[in-house]
Amino acid sequence: MLKLATNLMNSGFIFMSISTQEILAQATFFSDNVDYSIIRLPPKAITLGAGIVAEIGEPFVALLVDKDEVTLILPLEAVNDFGERLRSHVASPKAFRLITVDIVLDFELTGFMAHISTALAAASIPIMPLAAFSRDHVLVPADQLDIALNTLNRLKSTNNQE
Protein backbone atom coordinates (compact mmCIF):
# COMPACT_ATOMS: atom_id res chain seq x y z
CA MET A 1 0.00 0.00 0.00
CA LEU A 2 2.84 2.42 0.81
CA LYS A 3 4.37 1.74 -2.62
CA LEU A 4 1.03 2.56 -4.29
CA ALA A 5 0.70 5.82 -2.34
CA THR A 6 4.28 6.75 -3.21
CA ASN A 7 3.67 6.04 -6.90
CA LEU A 8 0.49 8.13 -6.83
CA MET A 9 2.23 11.00 -5.05
CA ASN A 10 5.01 10.91 -7.63
CA SER A 11 2.35 11.10 -10.35
CA GLY A 12 1.13 14.47 -9.10
CA PHE A 13 -1.86 13.35 -7.07
CA ILE A 14 -3.00 15.73 -4.36
CA PHE A 15 -3.52 13.98 -1.03
CA MET A 16 -3.79 17.07 1.14
CA SER A 17 -7.07 18.68 2.04
CA ILE A 18 -7.75 21.39 -0.52
CA SER A 19 -11.03 23.13 -1.20
CA THR A 20 -13.06 22.94 -4.36
CA GLN A 21 -12.56 26.67 -4.84
CA GLU A 22 -8.77 26.29 -4.63
CA ILE A 23 -8.84 23.46 -7.17
CA LEU A 24 -11.01 25.52 -9.54
CA ALA A 25 -8.61 28.45 -9.21
CA GLN A 26 -5.70 26.19 -10.23
CA ALA A 27 -7.50 24.27 -12.98
CA THR A 28 -6.94 24.72 -16.69
CA PHE A 29 -9.79 24.05 -19.11
CA PHE A 30 -8.95 22.96 -22.65
CA SER A 31 -10.48 21.31 -25.67
CA ASP A 32 -8.85 19.09 -28.25
CA ASN A 33 -11.18 20.70 -30.85
CA VAL A 34 -12.40 17.34 -32.11
CA ASP A 35 -16.07 16.71 -32.88
CA TYR A 36 -17.43 13.71 -30.97
CA SER A 37 -20.51 11.55 -31.34
CA ILE A 38 -22.20 9.69 -28.53
CA ILE A 39 -23.22 6.25 -29.76
CA ARG A 40 -25.73 3.87 -28.22
CA LEU A 41 -25.39 0.14 -28.90
CA PRO A 42 -27.44 -2.79 -27.61
CA PRO A 43 -26.38 -4.13 -24.18
CA LYS A 44 -24.81 -7.25 -25.69
CA ALA A 45 -22.46 -5.23 -27.93
CA ILE A 46 -19.69 -4.96 -25.33
CA THR A 47 -17.12 -6.82 -27.44
CA LEU A 48 -17.95 -4.73 -30.51
CA GLY A 49 -17.55 -1.51 -28.50
CA ALA A 50 -14.31 -2.62 -26.87
CA GLY A 51 -12.90 -3.68 -30.23
CA ILE A 52 -13.62 -0.29 -31.76
CA VAL A 53 -12.02 1.50 -28.80
CA ALA A 54 -8.95 -0.73 -29.09
CA GLU A 55 -8.64 -0.10 -32.83
CA ILE A 56 -8.85 3.67 -32.40
CA GLY A 57 -6.14 3.36 -29.77
CA GLU A 58 -5.68 7.05 -29.00
CA PRO A 59 -7.32 9.65 -26.81
CA PHE A 60 -10.11 10.57 -26.51
CA VAL A 61 -12.55 7.68 -26.63
CA ALA A 62 -14.82 6.26 -23.97
CA LEU A 63 -16.72 3.03 -23.46
CA LEU A 64 -19.45 2.82 -20.84
CA VAL A 65 -21.45 -0.31 -20.20
CA ASP A 66 -24.55 -0.66 -18.07
CA LYS A 67 -27.43 -3.10 -17.95
CA ASP A 68 -29.40 -1.24 -20.62
CA GLU A 69 -26.85 -0.22 -23.23
CA VAL A 70 -23.29 0.16 -24.39
CA THR A 71 -22.24 3.75 -24.95
CA LEU A 72 -19.29 4.83 -27.05
CA ILE A 73 -17.93 8.35 -27.24
CA LEU A 74 -15.97 8.52 -30.47
CA PRO A 75 -14.49 11.14 -32.74
CA LEU A 76 -17.09 11.83 -35.40
CA GLU A 77 -14.72 10.72 -38.17
CA ALA A 78 -14.32 7.34 -36.43
CA VAL A 79 -18.10 6.81 -36.56
CA ASN A 80 -17.83 7.10 -40.34
CA ASP A 81 -14.79 4.78 -40.40
CA PHE A 82 -16.59 2.10 -38.36
CA GLY A 83 -20.03 2.64 -39.88
CA GLU A 84 -20.24 -0.88 -41.32
CA ARG A 85 -19.74 -2.39 -37.85
CA LEU A 86 -22.09 0.08 -36.16
CA ARG A 87 -25.19 -0.94 -38.10
CA SER A 88 -27.49 -1.13 -35.05
CA HIS A 89 -26.31 2.08 -33.41
CA VAL A 90 -28.14 5.22 -32.46
CA ALA A 91 -26.02 8.38 -32.63
CA SER A 92 -26.43 11.68 -30.85
CA PRO A 93 -28.25 14.15 -33.08
CA LYS A 94 -25.42 16.69 -32.89
CA ALA A 95 -21.67 16.83 -32.44
CA PHE A 96 -20.07 17.44 -29.06
CA ARG A 97 -16.73 18.90 -28.04
CA LEU A 98 -14.64 17.73 -25.12
CA ILE A 99 -13.51 20.05 -22.34
CA THR A 100 -10.86 18.57 -20.06
CA VAL A 101 -10.35 19.92 -16.57
CA ASP A 102 -6.59 19.67 -16.56
CA ILE A 103 -5.72 19.22 -12.91
CA VAL A 104 -5.25 16.03 -10.95
CA LEU A 105 -8.22 15.53 -8.63
CA ASP A 106 -8.30 13.85 -5.26
CA PHE A 107 -10.83 11.04 -4.78
CA GLU A 108 -12.08 12.83 -1.62
CA LEU A 109 -12.89 16.09 -3.43
CA THR A 110 -16.61 16.91 -3.19
CA GLY A 111 -18.74 19.41 -5.05
CA PHE A 112 -16.25 20.04 -7.85
CA MET A 113 -18.47 18.98 -10.73
CA ALA A 114 -21.42 20.72 -9.04
CA HIS A 115 -19.62 24.07 -9.45
CA ILE A 116 -18.84 23.35 -13.08
CA SER A 117 -22.31 22.07 -13.95
CA THR A 118 -24.02 24.97 -12.13
CA ALA A 119 -21.97 27.55 -14.05
CA LEU A 120 -22.65 25.86 -17.38
CA ALA A 121 -26.35 25.41 -16.57
CA ALA A 122 -26.60 29.14 -15.80
CA ALA A 123 -25.24 29.72 -19.33
CA SER A 124 -27.86 27.26 -20.71
CA ILE A 125 -25.20 24.80 -21.84
CA PRO A 126 -26.12 21.11 -21.55
CA ILE A 127 -23.28 18.84 -20.48
CA MET A 128 -22.37 15.21 -20.33
CA PRO A 129 -19.88 14.89 -17.43
CA LEU A 130 -17.25 12.15 -17.44
CA ALA A 131 -14.60 11.22 -14.92
CA ALA A 132 -11.31 9.52 -15.65
CA PHE A 133 -9.00 8.23 -12.90
CA SER A 134 -7.47 11.61 -12.14
CA ARG A 135 -9.24 14.23 -14.30
CA ASP A 136 -12.78 15.25 -15.11
CA HIS A 137 -14.15 16.00 -18.56
CA VAL A 138 -17.38 17.41 -19.92
CA LEU A 139 -18.87 17.08 -23.36
CA VAL A 140 -20.74 20.14 -24.57
CA PRO A 141 -22.56 20.78 -27.85
CA ALA A 142 -19.89 21.68 -30.41
CA ASP A 143 -21.62 24.93 -31.30
CA GLN A 144 -21.45 26.06 -27.65
CA LEU A 145 -17.79 25.24 -26.97
CA ASP A 146 -16.56 28.85 -26.92
CA ILE A 147 -19.34 29.95 -24.57
CA ALA A 148 -18.62 26.96 -22.30
CA LEU A 149 -14.88 27.68 -22.15
CA ASN A 150 -15.51 31.38 -21.46
CA THR A 151 -17.97 30.44 -18.70
CA LEU A 152 -15.48 28.07 -17.08
CA ASN A 153 -12.66 30.59 -17.29
CA ARG A 154 -14.89 33.20 -15.61
CA LEU A 155 -15.64 30.62 -12.89
CA LYS A 156 -11.90 30.06 -12.48
CA SER A 157 -11.13 33.78 -12.23
CA THR A 158 -13.93 34.23 -9.69
CA ASN A 159 -12.31 31.53 -7.56
CA ASN A 160 -8.86 33.12 -8.03
CA GLN A 161 -10.19 36.29 -6.41
CA GLU A 162 -11.56 34.56 -3.32
mmCIF file of C-alpha atoms in Angstrom:
data_model
loop_
_atom_site.group_PDB
_atom_site.id
_atom_site.type_symbol
_atom_site.label_atom_id
_atom_site.label_comp_id
_atom_site.label_asym_id
_atom_site.label_seq_id
_atom_site.Cartn_x
_atom_site.Cartn_y
_atom_site.Cartn_z
ATOM 1 C CA MET A 1 0.000 0.000 0.000
ATOM 2 C CA LEU A 2 2.843 2.424 0.805
ATOM 3 C CA LYS A 3 4.370 1.739 -2.623
ATOM 4 C CA LEU A 4 1.033 2.561 -4.294
ATOM 5 C CA ALA A 5 0.697 5.822 -2.339
ATOM 6 C CA THR A 6 4.285 6.752 -3.209
ATOM 7 C CA ASN A 7 3.666 6.042 -6.900
ATOM 8 C CA LEU A 8 0.493 8.125 -6.830
ATOM 9 C CA MET A 9 2.230 11.002 -5.054
ATOM 10 C CA ASN A 10 5.012 10.913 -7.627
ATOM 11 C CA SER A 11 2.352 11.098 -10.345
ATOM 12 C CA GLY A 12 1.131 14.467 -9.097
ATOM 13 C CA PHE A 13 -1.857 13.348 -7.072
ATOM 14 C CA ILE A 14 -3.001 15.729 -4.364
ATOM 15 C CA PHE A 15 -3.516 13.976 -1.030
ATOM 16 C CA MET A 16 -3.793 17.072 1.142
ATOM 17 C CA SER A 17 -7.070 18.676 2.042
ATOM 18 C CA ILE A 18 -7.746 21.389 -0.521
ATOM 19 C CA SER A 19 -11.025 23.131 -1.201
ATOM 20 C CA THR A 20 -13.060 22.937 -4.361
ATOM 21 C CA GLN A 21 -12.565 26.671 -4.839
ATOM 22 C CA GLU A 22 -8.770 26.294 -4.627
ATOM 23 C CA ILE A 23 -8.838 23.461 -7.174
ATOM 24 C CA LEU A 24 -11.008 25.524 -9.535
ATOM 25 C CA ALA A 25 -8.611 28.452 -9.215
ATOM 26 C CA GLN A 26 -5.697 26.193 -10.231
ATOM 27 C CA ALA A 27 -7.503 24.266 -12.978
ATOM 28 C CA THR A 28 -6.944 24.716 -16.691
ATOM 29 C CA PHE A 29 -9.785 24.047 -19.108
ATOM 30 C CA PHE A 30 -8.951 22.963 -22.645
ATOM 31 C CA SER A 31 -10.477 21.311 -25.668
ATOM 32 C CA ASP A 32 -8.852 19.094 -28.253
ATOM 33 C CA ASN A 33 -11.179 20.697 -30.853
ATOM 34 C CA VAL A 34 -12.401 17.339 -32.108
ATOM 35 C CA ASP A 35 -16.070 16.714 -32.881
ATOM 36 C CA TYR A 36 -17.434 13.715 -30.974
ATOM 37 C CA SER A 37 -20.505 11.547 -31.345
ATOM 38 C CA ILE A 38 -22.202 9.689 -28.527
ATOM 39 C CA ILE A 39 -23.215 6.249 -29.759
ATOM 40 C CA ARG A 40 -25.731 3.866 -28.216
ATOM 41 C CA LEU A 41 -25.390 0.142 -28.899
ATOM 42 C CA PRO A 42 -27.435 -2.794 -27.610
ATOM 43 C CA PRO A 43 -26.380 -4.134 -24.177
ATOM 44 C CA LYS A 44 -24.813 -7.254 -25.694
ATOM 45 C CA ALA A 45 -22.461 -5.230 -27.929
ATOM 46 C CA ILE A 46 -19.689 -4.963 -25.331
ATOM 47 C CA THR A 47 -17.119 -6.818 -27.438
ATOM 48 C CA LEU A 48 -17.947 -4.728 -30.507
ATOM 49 C CA GLY A 49 -17.550 -1.513 -28.505
ATOM 50 C CA ALA A 50 -14.308 -2.619 -26.867
ATOM 51 C CA GLY A 51 -12.905 -3.679 -30.228
ATOM 52 C CA ILE A 52 -13.621 -0.289 -31.763
ATOM 53 C CA VAL A 53 -12.023 1.503 -28.795
ATOM 54 C CA ALA A 54 -8.950 -0.735 -29.089
ATOM 55 C CA GLU A 55 -8.641 -0.104 -32.826
ATOM 56 C CA ILE A 56 -8.852 3.669 -32.396
ATOM 57 C CA GLY A 57 -6.144 3.359 -29.765
ATOM 58 C CA GLU A 58 -5.675 7.048 -29.001
ATOM 59 C CA PRO A 59 -7.321 9.654 -26.808
ATOM 60 C CA PHE A 60 -10.108 10.565 -26.507
ATOM 61 C CA VAL A 61 -12.555 7.681 -26.628
ATOM 62 C CA ALA A 62 -14.822 6.263 -23.967
ATOM 63 C CA LEU A 63 -16.722 3.028 -23.464
ATOM 64 C CA LEU A 64 -19.450 2.819 -20.839
ATOM 65 C CA VAL A 65 -21.452 -0.311 -20.202
ATOM 66 C CA ASP A 66 -24.553 -0.655 -18.068
ATOM 67 C CA LYS A 67 -27.433 -3.102 -17.953
ATOM 68 C CA ASP A 68 -29.405 -1.244 -20.624
ATOM 69 C CA GLU A 69 -26.854 -0.218 -23.231
ATOM 70 C CA VAL A 70 -23.292 0.156 -24.390
ATOM 71 C CA THR A 71 -22.245 3.753 -24.952
ATOM 72 C CA LEU A 72 -19.285 4.830 -27.047
ATOM 73 C CA ILE A 73 -17.928 8.349 -27.239
ATOM 74 C CA LEU A 74 -15.969 8.516 -30.475
ATOM 75 C CA PRO A 75 -14.487 11.138 -32.739
ATOM 76 C CA LEU A 76 -17.089 11.834 -35.399
ATOM 77 C CA GLU A 77 -14.718 10.718 -38.166
ATOM 78 C CA ALA A 78 -14.322 7.337 -36.428
ATOM 79 C CA VAL A 79 -18.096 6.813 -36.560
ATOM 80 C CA ASN A 80 -17.834 7.097 -40.341
ATOM 81 C CA ASP A 81 -14.793 4.777 -40.402
ATOM 82 C CA PHE A 82 -16.588 2.098 -38.362
ATOM 83 C CA GLY A 83 -20.029 2.643 -39.884
ATOM 84 C CA GLU A 84 -20.244 -0.877 -41.323
ATOM 85 C CA ARG A 85 -19.736 -2.390 -37.855
ATOM 86 C CA LEU A 86 -22.094 0.078 -36.162
ATOM 87 C CA ARG A 87 -25.193 -0.942 -38.100
ATOM 88 C CA SER A 88 -27.488 -1.131 -35.053
ATOM 89 C CA HIS A 89 -26.307 2.076 -33.410
ATOM 90 C CA VAL A 90 -28.136 5.224 -32.464
ATOM 91 C CA ALA A 91 -26.018 8.380 -32.634
ATOM 92 C CA SER A 92 -26.429 11.684 -30.846
ATOM 93 C CA PRO A 93 -28.253 14.151 -33.084
ATOM 94 C CA LYS A 94 -25.424 16.691 -32.891
ATOM 95 C CA ALA A 95 -21.670 16.827 -32.444
ATOM 96 C CA PHE A 96 -20.071 17.440 -29.064
ATOM 97 C CA ARG A 97 -16.734 18.903 -28.036
ATOM 98 C CA LEU A 98 -14.636 17.733 -25.121
ATOM 99 C CA ILE A 99 -13.508 20.047 -22.341
ATOM 100 C CA THR A 100 -10.862 18.567 -20.057
ATOM 101 C CA VAL A 101 -10.352 19.918 -16.570
ATOM 102 C CA ASP A 102 -6.590 19.672 -16.558
ATOM 103 C CA ILE A 103 -5.724 19.225 -12.911
ATOM 104 C CA VAL A 104 -5.254 16.027 -10.951
ATOM 105 C CA LEU A 105 -8.222 15.535 -8.630
ATOM 106 C CA ASP A 106 -8.298 13.847 -5.257
ATOM 107 C CA PHE A 107 -10.829 11.044 -4.777
ATOM 108 C CA GLU A 108 -12.084 12.826 -1.623
ATOM 109 C CA LEU A 109 -12.894 16.094 -3.428
ATOM 110 C CA THR A 110 -16.606 16.905 -3.188
ATOM 111 C CA GLY A 111 -18.740 19.406 -5.050
ATOM 112 C CA PHE A 112 -16.255 20.035 -7.853
ATOM 113 C CA MET A 113 -18.475 18.977 -10.733
ATOM 114 C CA ALA A 114 -21.419 20.720 -9.039
ATOM 115 C CA HIS A 115 -19.624 24.068 -9.446
ATOM 116 C CA ILE A 116 -18.844 23.352 -13.082
ATOM 117 C CA SER A 117 -22.308 22.074 -13.952
ATOM 118 C CA THR A 118 -24.019 24.969 -12.130
ATOM 119 C CA ALA A 119 -21.970 27.550 -14.049
ATOM 120 C CA LEU A 120 -22.652 25.856 -17.378
ATOM 121 C CA ALA A 121 -26.351 25.414 -16.570
ATOM 122 C CA ALA A 122 -26.599 29.136 -15.798
ATOM 123 C CA ALA A 123 -25.243 29.719 -19.326
ATOM 124 C CA SER A 124 -27.860 27.260 -20.707
ATOM 125 C CA ILE A 125 -25.201 24.797 -21.838
ATOM 126 C CA PRO A 126 -26.122 21.106 -21.555
ATOM 127 C CA ILE A 127 -23.281 18.841 -20.484
ATOM 128 C CA MET A 128 -22.368 15.210 -20.328
ATOM 129 C CA PRO A 129 -19.876 14.887 -17.435
ATOM 130 C CA LEU A 130 -17.248 12.146 -17.444
ATOM 131 C CA ALA A 131 -14.600 11.219 -14.925
ATOM 132 C CA ALA A 132 -11.305 9.519 -15.648
ATOM 133 C CA PHE A 133 -9.002 8.228 -12.899
ATOM 134 C CA SER A 134 -7.468 11.614 -12.144
ATOM 135 C CA ARG A 135 -9.239 14.228 -14.299
ATOM 136 C CA ASP A 136 -12.780 15.253 -15.108
ATOM 137 C CA HIS A 137 -14.148 15.999 -18.559
ATOM 138 C CA VAL A 138 -17.385 17.408 -19.920
ATOM 139 C CA LEU A 139 -18.868 17.083 -23.355
ATOM 140 C CA VAL A 140 -20.740 20.144 -24.572
ATOM 141 C CA PRO A 141 -22.563 20.777 -27.854
ATOM 142 C CA ALA A 142 -19.893 21.677 -30.411
ATOM 143 C CA ASP A 143 -21.616 24.933 -31.301
ATOM 144 C CA GLN A 144 -21.448 26.058 -27.653
ATOM 145 C CA LEU A 145 -17.785 25.242 -26.965
ATOM 146 C CA ASP A 146 -16.558 28.849 -26.919
ATOM 147 C CA ILE A 147 -19.336 29.949 -24.573
ATOM 148 C CA ALA A 148 -18.623 26.963 -22.302
ATOM 149 C CA LEU A 149 -14.878 27.675 -22.147
ATOM 150 C CA ASN A 150 -15.515 31.380 -21.457
ATOM 151 C CA THR A 151 -17.970 30.435 -18.703
ATOM 152 C CA LEU A 152 -15.481 28.066 -17.080
ATOM 153 C CA ASN A 153 -12.656 30.586 -17.290
ATOM 154 C CA ARG A 154 -14.890 33.196 -15.606
ATOM 155 C CA LEU A 155 -15.640 30.624 -12.891
ATOM 156 C CA LYS A 156 -11.902 30.057 -12.482
ATOM 157 C CA SER A 157 -11.133 33.785 -12.235
ATOM 158 C CA THR A 158 -13.929 34.232 -9.688
ATOM 159 C CA ASN A 159 -12.311 31.529 -7.560
ATOM 160 C CA ASN A 160 -8.864 33.123 -8.027
ATOM 161 C CA GLN A 161 -10.188 36.293 -6.409
ATOM 162 C CA GLU A 162 -11.555 34.555 -3.318
#
